[in-house]
Amino acid sequence: MENSRSLALVNAAAQIPIPTKNGNVAYDKDEDHSNISSTDFDENFLFGSGTSAYQVEGGYLKGGKSLSIWDCFSLSNPGGIADGSNGNLACDSFTKYKEDIRVMKQMGFNSYRFSISWPRILPGGRSCFGINRDGIDYYNDIIDTCIHNGLEPFVTLFHWDIPDCLQLEYGGFLDKKVKDDFREFAEVCFWEFGDRVKCWTTLNEPWTYTVMGYVTGTFPPTDRDNLLYGQTSQKELKPIKLPTHRGIIDIGNPIPITMERYSKDWPTVKPAQRPYTVARNLLLAHSEAVHSYRTKFQERQNGKIGIVLNSNWLVPLDPNSDADVKAAKRGVDFMLGWFLDPVLYGKYPDSMIEYVPNDNLAQFSHQEAHQLKGSIDFMGLNYYTSNYASYSANPSKHENYYKDQMVECSPFDKDGKAIGDQAGSSWLFSVPWGLYEHLNYLKTKENMPPIYITENGWSDKNDPKLTPQEACRDTKRKKYYQDHLFYLLKAINELKVDVRGHFAWSWCDNYEWNLGYSVRFGLMYVDFLNNYTRYPKDSAIWYTKFLAKAKARRITSANTKRQHEDDATEESTEVVKKARAA
Ligand code: PNW
C-alpha cells in the first residue's frame, strides 16, 4: 500500500517524514477509509465527543452563575466577534444536556468530554464568597446522566472561562495568585464530583489561551499593543453587525463598554514578558491542582488527572534545508513543548531557553520544577491540522512570541499548494497523516504517559441559506473522521503508541469563540432559530454505524460478565447449602 510505504520512511533522527519529490509527504488524500472498524481498537478505548461550558451551555446568568471573561469580552466587544454574537444562550445545553447525553449513548459513544464553568461553581471566584449549590447540582446531574447511560465523564476544569471578578481583581493569569484560586476551584470539584469522575484534566489548550489572549489579541483578556482588557475593545470597536438569527441576539448588555477595567493592583509585567508569564502561571495552576488531587483525593477516588495540549504537526518547508528542519522542530517546542516539557521534566525545552530573551522566560524555582515534573497521569492531545515550517528571522506574525521563535508556519508549500483540504476556519486543513507523525514524535518523548486525542474535528462555514437538512450533508467532516481514525489506528498498531481514546470536536455546532456562530464544528446540526433543535449530520450517522460494533462488543462482554457473576453466585449458594446440610 502506497501509504504505509511512504509513512514508513520516517527519518528517525529528526522525526520528520521524508517528503516525496514534490516536497509533499506521499499520501493519497482520496484513499477510502470508510471501512475502518471500531472493534480494531481496544475494548476499553474511549470513543467520545466534546463540548465546553461557554460554547454550549448558555444560561449565562441562570442558576447563580456569575460572569466569566468570555461573557464580558463578547458582550462588551461584539466587534471582536465575527458575527457580533455571544454565548448567552449558545446551544442551550443548560436545559438540553439530558437529551444530548442519551443520544450520545444511542450513537454508541462511551464517553463525554465537557468542562465545568468556574463562575457557575464559585461565582465570587473563590469559596469564601460562597459555593453555588445550584451549579454543583447542575454538574452532578450531567455526571449522573453520563454514568446512568454508560458514558465515562471526561472532565475539563478550565476551558478558558475564568470568573471575571478574578480578572478584575488581579489580572487573572497575569498574577501568580491565580494558582491558589484555581486550586481551590479544583478542590471543590474533586470533593463534589470525584466519587464519579475518574478522568480529570486541569487546563484545555493553555497555548491558545495564552497566544490568542496575550499575543494576537483575538481572545480575552486581549492584551494586544500593551492595552489591557477593556481598553483594547475601545480601540477596536467595530460597528455591531446584525446577528444572523435571533438565537444569538444579545439579551441585555450588563457590561458598560466604557467600564474602567484596569486595576492598579494588577502586577506590572512588561508586554514582551506577558505571554510567558501567563503560560507560566497556567502551568503553576495546573501543578497546584494536580498536587492537591494526588495528595488529598486520588488514593480514595482512584481517578487520573492530566492536561489537554494542542499542537499542529510541523513539516519542514524545504526538507533539504537544515534551518527549516530545525525550525519545524523548534516550532513544535514553542507550541507543545512550552507546556509539555514542564509537566514531564519540570523545565522548558532547550530551544525556548535559547531563543527567548532570558528576562522574558522566567525559569521555575527548584520547588516549582519539582512539583511540575511528572504532573500528568495522561496527556490529552487536541489535533486538528499540520503546517509547513521554515526558518525566518522576521516571521510575518511579528509579535514577541512569534518573533522569538524565528519560525514561519504556513499551510501552503512553496508552490502555493495547500497541505490538505481547507475547512470553514482559516487555520484548519485536513492532514490526517500529521496525526500519525505527531504520535510518532510523542512516542520519542521520555516518560510520556498514555495519550487521549481529546479534540479532533472539522468546521463548515455557516451558510444561512441552507436548510438544516441541506447543512447536514457534511461529506467532508465524515471523511475527516474516517481518515483521522484510520491514521490513529495505524499509529496504535504500527508504532505501539499508547492512545486510549478519541473525542470528536464537537458534539454539536456551538459558539466558536471569536468566530461566533459563523462556523459549525458539530456532529449534530443545531437549529439556532428553532429552539436549538439538534439534527444528526451525515457524519453523525456514519459515526453511529462505525461505533455499532464496539457497542455490540461492550454489550456482549457485559452479558458474559453478568453470566459469570450469576454462575459464581449459583456455585456459592450451592456450597453454602451443602455446608449447612452437613
Ligand atoms: C480549540 N487556532 O480551540 C478549543 O479547545 C475548542 O474550544 C475550539 O472550539 C476548537 O479548538 C475548534 O477551534 C482552538 O486558531 C481555537 O489555531 C483556535 C485555534 C486552535 C484551537
Coordinates of C-alpha atoms and ligand atoms in Angstrom, one line a residue:
M1 CA 0.0 0.0 0.0
E2 CA 1.4 3.4 -1.0
N3 CA 0.6 4.9 2.3
S4 CA 2.3 2.6 4.6
R5 CA 5.4 2.6 2.4
S6 CA 5.7 6.3 2.4
L7 CA 4.9 6.7 6.1
A8 CA 7.4 4.0 7.0
L9 CA 10.0 6.3 5.5
V10 CA 10.4 8.3 8.7
N11 CA 13.6 9.9 9.4
A12 CA 14.2 8.6 12.9
A13 CA 16.7 11.2 13.9
A14 CA 14.7 14.3 13.1
Q15 CA 11.3 12.6 13.4
I16 CA 10.2 14.3 10.3
P17 CA 8.6 12.4 7.5
I18 CA 10.7 12.1 4.3
P19 CA 8.9 14.0 1.7
T20 CA 8.5 12.9 -1.9
K21 CA 9.9 14.7 -4.9
N22 CA 7.3 17.5 -4.9
G23 CA 8.2 18.3 -1.3
N24 CA 5.0 16.8 0.0
V25 CA 4.5 13.7 2.1
A26 CA 3.1 11.0 -0.1
Y27 CA -0.4 10.5 0.9
D28 CA -3.4 9.8 -1.2
K29 CA -6.0 12.1 0.2
D30 CA -8.7 10.4 -1.8
E31 CA -8.0 7.0 -0.4
D32 CA -11.1 5.5 1.1
H33 CA -11.1 4.8 4.8
S34 CA -14.8 4.4 5.3
N35 CA -14.4 0.7 6.3
I36 CA -12.4 1.0 9.4
S37 CA -13.8 -0.9 12.3
S38 CA -14.3 0.3 15.9
T39 CA -13.5 -3.2 17.2
D40 CA -10.0 -2.8 15.9
F41 CA -9.5 -0.5 18.8
D42 CA -9.0 -1.9 22.4
E43 CA -12.2 -2.8 24.3
N44 CA -11.6 -0.1 26.8
F45 CA -10.8 2.6 24.2
L46 CA -12.9 5.7 24.9
F47 CA -14.9 7.0 21.9
G48 CA -16.5 10.3 22.8
S49 CA -17.3 13.8 21.6
G50 CA -16.6 17.0 23.4
T51 CA -18.0 20.4 24.3
S52 CA -17.0 23.2 26.6
A53 CA -19.2 25.2 29.1
Y54 CA -19.1 28.6 27.5
Q55 CA -19.5 27.2 24.0
V56 CA -22.7 25.2 24.6
E57 CA -24.4 25.9 27.9
G58 CA -26.0 29.3 27.6
G59 CA -27.8 30.1 30.8
Y60 CA -25.2 32.8 31.2
L61 CA -26.8 34.2 34.3
K62 CA -29.1 31.3 35.3
G63 CA -28.7 29.2 38.4
G64 CA -26.5 31.6 40.2
K65 CA -23.7 31.8 37.7
S66 CA -21.5 34.9 37.5
L67 CA -19.7 36.3 34.5
S68 CA -16.5 34.9 33.0
I69 CA -14.1 36.9 30.9
W70 CA -15.7 35.4 27.9
D71 CA -19.1 36.7 28.9
C72 CA -17.6 40.2 29.4
F73 CA -15.5 40.2 26.3
S74 CA -18.2 39.1 23.9
L75 CA -20.8 41.4 25.5
S76 CA -18.6 44.5 25.7
N77 CA -16.8 44.0 22.5
P78 CA -19.1 42.5 19.9
G79 CA -17.0 43.9 17.2
G80 CA -14.3 41.5 18.1
I81 CA -16.6 38.5 17.3
A82 CA -17.2 37.6 13.7
D83 CA -21.0 37.8 13.9
G84 CA -21.2 40.1 16.9
S85 CA -22.6 37.2 19.0
N86 CA -22.1 35.9 22.4
G87 CA -22.6 32.7 24.4
N88 CA -25.6 34.0 26.4
L89 CA -27.8 31.2 25.1
A90 CA -25.3 29.2 23.0
C91 CA -26.9 25.8 22.3
D92 CA -29.0 25.9 25.4
S93 CA -27.2 22.8 26.8
F94 CA -28.1 24.3 30.1
T95 CA -31.5 22.7 29.6
K96 CA -30.8 20.2 26.9
Y97 CA -27.9 18.2 28.3
K98 CA -30.0 15.1 29.2
E99 CA -31.3 14.6 25.7
D100 CA -27.8 15.1 24.3
I101 CA -26.3 12.5 26.6
R102 CA -29.0 10.0 25.8
V103 CA -28.4 10.5 22.1
M104 CA -24.6 10.0 22.6
K105 CA -25.3 6.7 24.2
Q106 CA -27.6 5.6 21.4
M107 CA -24.9 6.5 18.9
G108 CA -22.5 4.2 20.7
F109 CA -20.2 6.6 22.4
N110 CA -18.9 5.5 25.8
S111 CA -17.5 8.8 27.0
Y112 CA -18.4 12.5 27.0
R113 CA -15.9 15.3 27.4
F114 CA -17.2 18.5 28.9
S115 CA -16.0 21.4 31.0
I116 CA -17.1 22.8 34.3
S117 CA -17.7 26.6 34.3
W118 CA -15.7 28.1 37.2
P119 CA -18.1 31.1 37.7
R120 CA -21.0 28.6 37.9
I121 CA -19.4 26.9 40.8
L122 CA -17.7 29.8 42.5
P123 CA -19.5 33.0 41.3
G124 CA -17.3 35.1 43.6
G125 CA -14.2 33.5 42.2
R126 CA -13.2 31.7 45.5
S127 CA -15.1 29.7 48.0
C128 CA -15.1 32.2 50.8
F129 CA -17.6 34.1 48.7
G130 CA -19.8 31.1 48.5
I131 CA -20.1 27.8 46.7
N132 CA -23.1 27.9 44.3
R133 CA -25.1 24.7 45.1
D134 CA -27.2 25.1 42.0
G135 CA -24.1 25.0 39.9
I136 CA -23.0 21.9 41.8
D137 CA -26.4 20.3 41.2
Y138 CA -26.2 21.1 37.5
Y139 CA -22.9 19.2 37.0
N140 CA -24.0 16.4 39.4
D141 CA -26.9 15.8 37.1
I142 CA -24.7 15.9 33.9
I143 CA -22.3 13.4 35.6
D144 CA -25.1 11.1 36.8
T145 CA -26.8 11.1 33.4
C146 CA -23.4 10.1 31.9
I147 CA -22.9 7.3 34.3
H148 CA -26.5 6.1 34.0
N149 CA -26.1 5.9 30.3
G150 CA -22.7 4.1 30.5
L151 CA -20.6 7.1 29.4
E152 CA -17.3 7.9 31.1
P153 CA -17.4 11.6 32.2
F154 CA -14.1 13.2 30.9
V155 CA -14.0 16.5 32.7
T156 CA -12.0 19.7 31.9
L157 CA -11.7 22.1 34.8
F158 CA -10.6 25.2 32.8
H159 CA -11.7 25.8 29.3
W160 CA -10.8 29.5 29.3
D161 CA -13.7 30.9 31.4
I162 CA -12.1 32.4 34.4
P163 CA -14.5 34.4 36.6
D164 CA -14.3 38.0 35.6
C165 CA -14.1 39.1 39.2
L166 CA -10.7 37.5 39.4
Q167 CA -9.6 39.1 36.2
L168 CA -10.7 42.5 37.6
E169 CA -9.2 41.9 41.0
Y170 CA -5.6 41.0 40.0
G171 CA -5.4 40.4 36.2
G172 CA -6.3 36.7 36.2
F173 CA -3.4 34.6 34.9
L174 CA -1.1 37.5 34.8
D175 CA -0.7 37.1 38.5
K176 CA 0.7 34.1 40.3
K177 CA -2.1 34.4 42.8
V178 CA -4.3 32.6 40.3
K179 CA -2.8 29.3 41.2
D180 CA -4.3 29.4 44.6
D181 CA -7.7 30.3 43.4
F182 CA -7.6 27.7 40.7
R183 CA -6.5 25.0 43.2
E184 CA -9.5 25.9 45.3
F185 CA -11.9 25.7 42.4
A186 CA -10.3 22.3 41.5
E187 CA -10.7 21.1 45.1
V188 CA -14.3 21.9 45.2
C189 CA -14.8 19.9 42.0
F190 CA -12.7 16.9 43.3
W191 CA -14.7 17.0 46.5
E192 CA -18.1 17.2 44.9
F193 CA -17.7 15.1 41.8
G194 CA -14.6 13.0 42.3
D195 CA -16.5 10.0 43.6
R196 CA -17.8 9.6 40.0
V197 CA -15.4 11.5 37.8
K198 CA -12.3 9.3 37.1
C199 CA -10.8 11.3 34.2
W200 CA -9.8 14.9 35.0
T201 CA -8.0 17.4 33.0
T202 CA -6.8 20.7 34.5
L203 CA -6.4 23.0 31.5
N204 CA -7.6 23.0 28.0
E205 CA -5.1 24.3 25.5
P206 CA -3.1 26.7 27.6
W207 CA -1.3 27.6 24.4
T208 CA -4.4 29.0 22.8
Y209 CA -5.4 30.8 26.0
T210 CA -2.0 32.5 26.1
V211 CA -1.4 33.2 22.5
M212 CA -4.9 34.4 21.5
G213 CA -5.3 36.3 24.7
Y214 CA -1.9 37.9 25.1
V215 CA -0.2 37.8 21.7
T216 CA -2.6 38.1 18.8
G217 CA -5.3 39.7 20.9
T218 CA -8.2 37.8 19.4
F219 CA -9.5 36.3 22.6
P220 CA -10.0 37.8 26.0
P221 CA -8.4 39.1 28.1
T222 CA -6.9 40.7 25.0
D223 CA -3.7 42.4 25.8
R224 CA -2.6 43.5 22.3
D225 CA -0.4 46.5 21.8
N226 CA 0.1 46.9 25.6
L227 CA -3.5 47.7 26.0
L228 CA -5.3 46.0 28.8
Y229 CA -8.7 44.3 28.7
G230 CA -11.4 46.8 28.0
Q231 CA -9.1 49.5 26.6
T232 CA -8.4 47.3 23.6
S233 CA -12.0 46.9 23.0
Q234 CA -12.5 50.7 22.9
K235 CA -9.8 51.0 20.3
E236 CA -11.0 48.1 18.2
L237 CA -14.7 48.6 18.5
K238 CA -16.3 47.9 15.1
P239 CA -19.9 48.6 14.4
I240 CA -22.0 45.8 15.7
K241 CA -23.1 43.6 12.8
L242 CA -26.6 42.4 12.8
P243 CA -26.9 39.0 14.3
T244 CA -27.8 36.4 11.7
H245 CA -30.6 34.9 13.7
R246 CA -32.5 35.5 16.9
G247 CA -30.7 32.7 18.7
I248 CA -27.7 34.9 19.2
I249 CA -29.4 38.2 19.9
D250 CA -28.0 39.8 22.9
I251 CA -30.4 39.6 25.9
G252 CA -29.2 42.6 27.8
N253 CA -25.7 44.0 28.0
P254 CA -24.6 44.1 31.6
I255 CA -21.1 45.4 30.9
P256 CA -20.8 49.1 30.2
I257 CA -18.4 49.4 27.4
T258 CA -16.6 52.3 29.0
M259 CA -16.0 50.5 32.2
E260 CA -12.6 51.1 33.6
R261 CA -11.2 47.6 33.9
Y262 CA -7.6 48.2 34.7
S263 CA -6.9 48.0 38.4
K264 CA -3.8 49.4 40.0
D265 CA -3.5 46.1 41.8
W266 CA -2.5 44.2 38.7
P267 CA 1.0 43.1 38.5
T268 CA 3.3 45.1 36.3
V269 CA 4.6 42.8 33.6
K270 CA 6.3 44.1 30.6
P271 CA 4.5 43.4 27.3
A272 CA 7.2 41.1 26.0
Q273 CA 7.0 39.1 29.1
R274 CA 3.3 38.7 29.3
P275 CA 2.7 35.6 27.3
Y276 CA 5.5 33.8 29.0
T277 CA 4.2 35.0 32.5
V278 CA 0.7 33.9 31.7
A279 CA 1.9 30.5 30.4
R280 CA 4.0 30.0 33.5
N281 CA 1.1 30.8 35.8
L282 CA -1.1 28.4 33.9
L283 CA 1.4 25.7 34.4
L284 CA 1.7 26.6 38.1
A285 CA -2.1 26.5 38.5
H286 CA -2.1 23.1 36.8
S287 CA 0.6 21.7 39.1
E288 CA -1.2 23.0 42.2
A289 CA -4.4 21.3 41.3
V290 CA -2.6 18.1 40.4
H291 CA -0.6 18.2 43.7
S292 CA -3.8 18.6 45.6
Y293 CA -5.6 15.8 43.8
R294 CA -2.7 13.5 44.3
T295 CA -2.2 14.2 48.0
K296 CA -5.8 14.6 49.1
F297 CA -8.1 12.8 46.7
Q298 CA -6.5 10.3 44.3
E299 CA -6.0 7.4 46.7
R300 CA -9.6 7.2 47.7
Q301 CA -11.2 8.4 44.4
N302 CA -9.0 6.4 42.2
G303 CA -9.1 8.6 39.2
K304 CA -6.5 10.0 36.8
I305 CA -5.5 13.6 36.1
G306 CA -3.9 15.2 33.1
I307 CA -3.7 18.2 30.9
V308 CA -5.0 19.0 27.4
L309 CA -2.5 20.4 25.0
N310 CA -2.9 21.4 21.3
S311 CA -0.3 21.2 18.7
N312 CA -0.1 21.3 15.0
W313 CA 2.4 18.9 13.4
L314 CA 5.1 20.8 11.5
V315 CA 6.8 19.6 8.4
P316 CA 9.9 21.5 7.1
L317 CA 9.1 23.6 4.1
D318 CA 12.3 22.6 2.4
P319 CA 13.3 19.2 3.8
N320 CA 16.8 19.7 2.4
S321 CA 17.4 22.8 4.4
D322 CA 18.9 22.2 7.8
A323 CA 17.4 25.6 9.0
D324 CA 13.9 24.5 8.1
V325 CA 14.3 21.1 9.7
K326 CA 15.4 22.8 12.9
A327 CA 12.6 25.4 12.5
A328 CA 10.0 22.7 12.4
K329 CA 11.3 21.1 15.5
R330 CA 11.6 24.4 17.3
G331 CA 8.0 25.4 16.2
V332 CA 6.7 22.2 17.9
D333 CA 8.8 23.1 21.0
F334 CA 7.2 26.6 21.1
M335 CA 3.7 25.3 20.7
L336 CA 3.7 21.9 22.5
G337 CA 7.0 21.7 24.4
W338 CA 6.3 25.0 26.1
F339 CA 3.7 23.2 28.2
L340 CA 4.6 19.5 27.8
D341 CA 8.3 19.7 28.8
P342 CA 7.4 21.5 32.1
V343 CA 4.8 18.9 33.1
L344 CA 7.1 16.0 32.1
Y345 CA 10.5 17.3 33.1
G346 CA 10.0 20.4 35.2
K347 CA 11.7 22.7 32.6
Y348 CA 11.2 24.4 29.3
P349 CA 12.6 23.0 26.0
D350 CA 16.2 23.9 25.4
S351 CA 15.2 25.7 22.2
M352 CA 13.0 28.1 24.1
I353 CA 15.7 28.8 26.7
E354 CA 18.0 29.6 23.8
Y355 CA 15.6 31.7 21.7
V356 CA 13.6 33.6 24.2
P357 CA 15.4 36.5 26.0
N358 CA 16.3 35.4 29.5
D359 CA 14.4 38.3 31.1
N360 CA 11.2 37.2 29.5
L361 CA 11.2 33.4 30.2
A362 CA 11.4 33.1 33.9
Q363 CA 12.7 29.7 34.9
F364 CA 10.9 27.6 37.5
S365 CA 12.2 27.6 41.1
H366 CA 13.5 24.3 42.4
Q367 CA 10.3 23.7 44.3
E368 CA 8.1 24.6 41.3
A369 CA 10.1 22.4 39.0
H370 CA 9.9 19.6 41.4
Q371 CA 6.1 19.8 41.7
L372 CA 5.6 20.2 37.9
K373 CA 7.8 17.3 37.0
G374 CA 5.7 14.3 36.2
S375 CA 2.5 16.1 37.0
I376 CA 0.3 14.3 34.4
D377 CA -1.1 10.7 34.5
F378 CA -2.0 11.1 30.9
M379 CA -1.9 13.7 28.2
G380 CA -4.8 15.0 26.1
L381 CA -3.8 16.0 22.6
N382 CA -6.0 18.3 20.6
Y383 CA -5.0 17.6 17.0
Y384 CA -6.6 19.5 14.1
T385 CA -4.1 20.3 11.4
S386 CA -0.5 20.5 10.3
N387 CA 1.7 23.2 8.7
Y388 CA 4.9 23.7 6.8
A389 CA 7.6 25.4 8.8
S390 CA 10.6 27.4 7.7
Y391 CA 13.3 29.5 9.3
S392 CA 12.6 33.2 9.3
A393 CA 14.4 36.0 11.1
N394 CA 11.3 38.1 10.5
P395 CA 8.2 36.0 10.6
S396 CA 5.0 37.6 9.3
K397 CA 3.5 37.3 12.7
H398 CA 5.8 39.8 14.3
E399 CA 4.7 39.9 18.0
N400 CA 7.2 39.0 20.7
Y401 CA 6.4 35.3 21.0
Y402 CA 6.4 34.8 17.2
K403 CA 9.5 36.8 16.6
D404 CA 11.3 35.0 19.4
Q405 CA 11.0 31.6 17.8
M406 CA 12.0 32.6 14.2
V407 CA 9.7 30.2 12.5
E408 CA 7.3 30.9 9.7
C409 CA 4.4 28.5 9.6
S410 CA 2.0 28.1 6.7
P411 CA -0.5 25.6 5.4
F412 CA 0.9 26.2 1.9
D413 CA 4.0 24.8 0.3
K414 CA 6.5 26.7 -2.0
D415 CA 4.2 26.3 -5.0
G416 CA 1.2 27.6 -3.0
K417 CA -0.3 24.1 -2.8
A418 CA -2.3 23.6 0.4
I419 CA -1.3 20.8 2.8
G420 CA -4.8 19.4 2.8
D421 CA -8.5 20.3 2.1
Q422 CA -9.5 23.5 3.8
A423 CA -12.3 23.6 6.3
G424 CA -14.5 26.6 7.3
S425 CA -11.8 28.0 9.6
S426 CA -8.8 29.8 8.1
W427 CA -6.4 27.7 10.1
L428 CA -7.9 24.3 9.6
F429 CA -6.7 21.9 6.8
S430 CA -7.3 18.2 6.9
V431 CA -3.9 16.5 7.4
P432 CA -4.7 13.0 8.8
W433 CA -1.2 11.7 8.3
G434 CA 0.0 14.6 10.5
L435 CA -1.7 12.9 13.4
Y436 CA 0.4 9.7 12.8
E437 CA 3.6 11.8 12.6
H438 CA 2.7 13.7 15.7
L439 CA 2.2 10.5 17.7
N440 CA 5.4 9.1 16.3
Y441 CA 7.1 12.2 17.7
L442 CA 5.4 12.0 21.1
K443 CA 6.5 8.4 21.3
T444 CA 10.1 9.5 21.4
K445 CA 9.5 11.8 24.5
E446 CA 10.9 10.3 27.6
N447 CA 8.4 9.4 30.4
M448 CA 5.4 10.0 28.1
P449 CA 2.2 8.8 29.8
P450 CA -0.8 7.4 27.9
I451 CA -2.4 9.8 25.4
Y452 CA -6.0 10.6 24.6
I453 CA -6.9 12.5 21.5
T454 CA -9.2 15.0 23.3
E455 CA -10.2 17.0 20.2
N456 CA -10.2 16.4 16.5
G457 CA -12.6 17.9 14.2
W458 CA -13.7 19.8 11.1
S459 CA -15.6 23.1 10.6
D460 CA -18.0 24.2 7.9
K461 CA -18.9 27.8 7.3
N462 CA -22.4 28.6 8.5
D463 CA -24.5 29.2 5.4
P464 CA -27.7 30.8 6.5
K465 CA -29.2 30.0 3.1
L466 CA -29.1 26.3 3.7
T467 CA -31.9 24.4 5.4
P468 CA -30.9 22.2 8.3
Q469 CA -31.4 19.2 6.1
E470 CA -29.1 20.6 3.5
A471 CA -26.5 21.6 6.0
C472 CA -26.5 18.0 7.4
R473 CA -24.9 16.7 4.2
D474 CA -21.4 17.1 5.6
T475 CA -19.4 14.7 3.4
K476 CA -16.1 16.4 4.3
R477 CA -16.5 16.0 8.0
K478 CA -17.3 12.4 7.6
K479 CA -14.2 11.9 5.6
Y480 CA -12.1 13.9 8.1
Y481 CA -13.1 11.5 10.8
Q482 CA -12.6 8.4 8.7
D483 CA -9.2 9.5 7.7
H484 CA -8.1 10.6 11.2
L485 CA -9.4 7.4 12.9
F486 CA -7.6 5.4 10.2
Y487 CA -4.2 7.1 10.9
L488 CA -4.8 6.9 14.6
L489 CA -5.3 3.2 14.4
K490 CA -2.3 2.8 12.2
A491 CA -0.2 4.7 14.8
I492 CA -1.5 2.5 17.6
N493 CA -0.8 -0.7 15.7
E494 CA 2.5 0.2 14.0
L495 CA 4.1 2.5 16.4
K496 CA 2.7 0.8 19.5
V497 CA 1.8 4.3 20.9
D498 CA -0.4 4.1 23.9
V499 CA -3.5 6.1 22.8
R500 CA -6.6 5.3 24.9
G501 CA -9.4 7.5 23.5
H502 CA -10.6 9.8 20.7
F503 CA -13.0 12.7 21.1
A504 CA -14.7 14.3 18.2
W505 CA -14.9 18.0 18.4
S506 CA -17.7 18.8 18.7
W507 CA -20.8 17.1 19.8
C508 CA -22.9 19.9 18.4
D509 CA -22.5 23.2 16.5
N510 CA -21.6 25.8 19.1
Y511 CA -20.1 29.2 19.9
E512 CA -16.8 29.1 18.2
W513 CA -15.2 31.8 20.3
N514 CA -14.3 34.9 18.2
L515 CA -15.9 33.3 15.1
G516 CA -19.2 33.2 17.0
Y517 CA -21.7 31.1 15.2
S518 CA -20.2 31.7 11.8
V519 CA -18.7 28.2 11.7
R520 CA -20.1 24.8 12.6
F521 CA -18.0 22.1 14.2
G522 CA -20.7 19.7 15.3
L523 CA -21.7 16.1 14.5
M524 CA -25.1 17.5 15.4
Y525 CA -26.5 20.4 13.5
V526 CA -28.1 23.0 15.8
D527 CA -31.0 25.0 14.5
F528 CA -30.4 28.2 16.5
L529 CA -33.6 29.7 15.0
N530 CA -35.9 26.9 16.2
N531 CA -35.4 26.1 19.8
Y532 CA -31.9 24.8 19.3
T533 CA -33.2 21.6 17.8
R534 CA -30.4 19.1 17.0
Y535 CA -30.3 17.1 13.8
P536 CA -27.7 14.4 13.2
K537 CA -25.4 15.3 10.3
D538 CA -24.3 12.6 7.9
S539 CA -21.0 12.4 9.9
A540 CA -23.1 11.5 13.0
I541 CA -24.8 8.8 11.1
W542 CA -21.6 7.4 9.8
Y543 CA -20.2 7.5 13.3
T544 CA -23.1 5.6 14.7
K545 CA -22.5 2.8 12.1
F546 CA -18.8 2.9 12.9
L547 CA -19.4 2.6 16.6
A548 CA -22.1 -0.2 16.3
K549 CA -19.5 -3.0 16.5
A550 CA -17.8 -1.6 19.6
K551 CA -21.2 -1.1 21.2
A552 CA -22.2 -4.7 20.5
R553 CA -18.9 -5.9 21.9
R554 CA -19.5 -4.0 25.1
I555 CA -23.0 -5.5 25.4
T556 CA -21.6 -9.0 24.8
S557 CA -18.9 -8.6 27.3
A558 CA -21.3 -7.1 29.9
N559 CA -23.6 -10.1 29.4
T560 CA -20.7 -12.5 29.7
K561 CA -19.6 -10.8 32.8
R562 CA -23.2 -11.0 34.2
Q563 CA -23.4 -14.7 33.3
H564 CA -20.1 -15.4 35.1
E565 CA -21.3 -13.5 38.1
D566 CA -24.6 -15.5 38.0
D567 CA -22.7 -18.7 37.7
A568 CA -20.4 -17.8 40.6
T569 CA -23.4 -16.8 42.8
E570 CA -25.1 -20.1 42.0
E571 CA -22.0 -22.0 42.8
S572 CA -21.5 -20.2 46.2
T573 CA -25.2 -20.8 47.0
E574 CA -24.6 -24.5 46.4
V575 CA -21.5 -24.5 48.6
V576 CA -23.4 -22.7 51.4
K577 CA -26.4 -25.2 51.1
K578 CA -24.0 -28.2 51.2
A579 CA -22.2 -26.7 54.2
R580 CA -25.5 -26.1 56.0
A581 CA -26.7 -29.6 55.3
A582 CA -23.5 -31.2 56.6
Ligands
PNW1 C1 -9.9 24.6 20.3 N1 -6.4 28.2 16.2 O1 -9.6 25.9 20.1 C2 -10.7 24.6 21.5 O2 -10.3 23.7 22.5 C3 -12.2 24.5 21.3 O3 -12.9 25.1 22.3 C4 -12.5 25.0 19.9 O4 -13.8 25.1 19.6 C5 -11.8 24.1 18.9 O5 -10.4 24.0 19.1 C6 -12.0 24.5 17.5 O6 -11.4 25.7 17.2 C7 -8.8 26.4 19.1 O7 -6.8 29.3 15.7 C8 -9.1 27.7 18.6 O8 -5.4 27.7 15.8 C9 -8.3 28.3 17.6 C10 -7.2 27.6 17.2 C11 -6.9 26.4 17.7 C12 -7.7 25.8 18.6

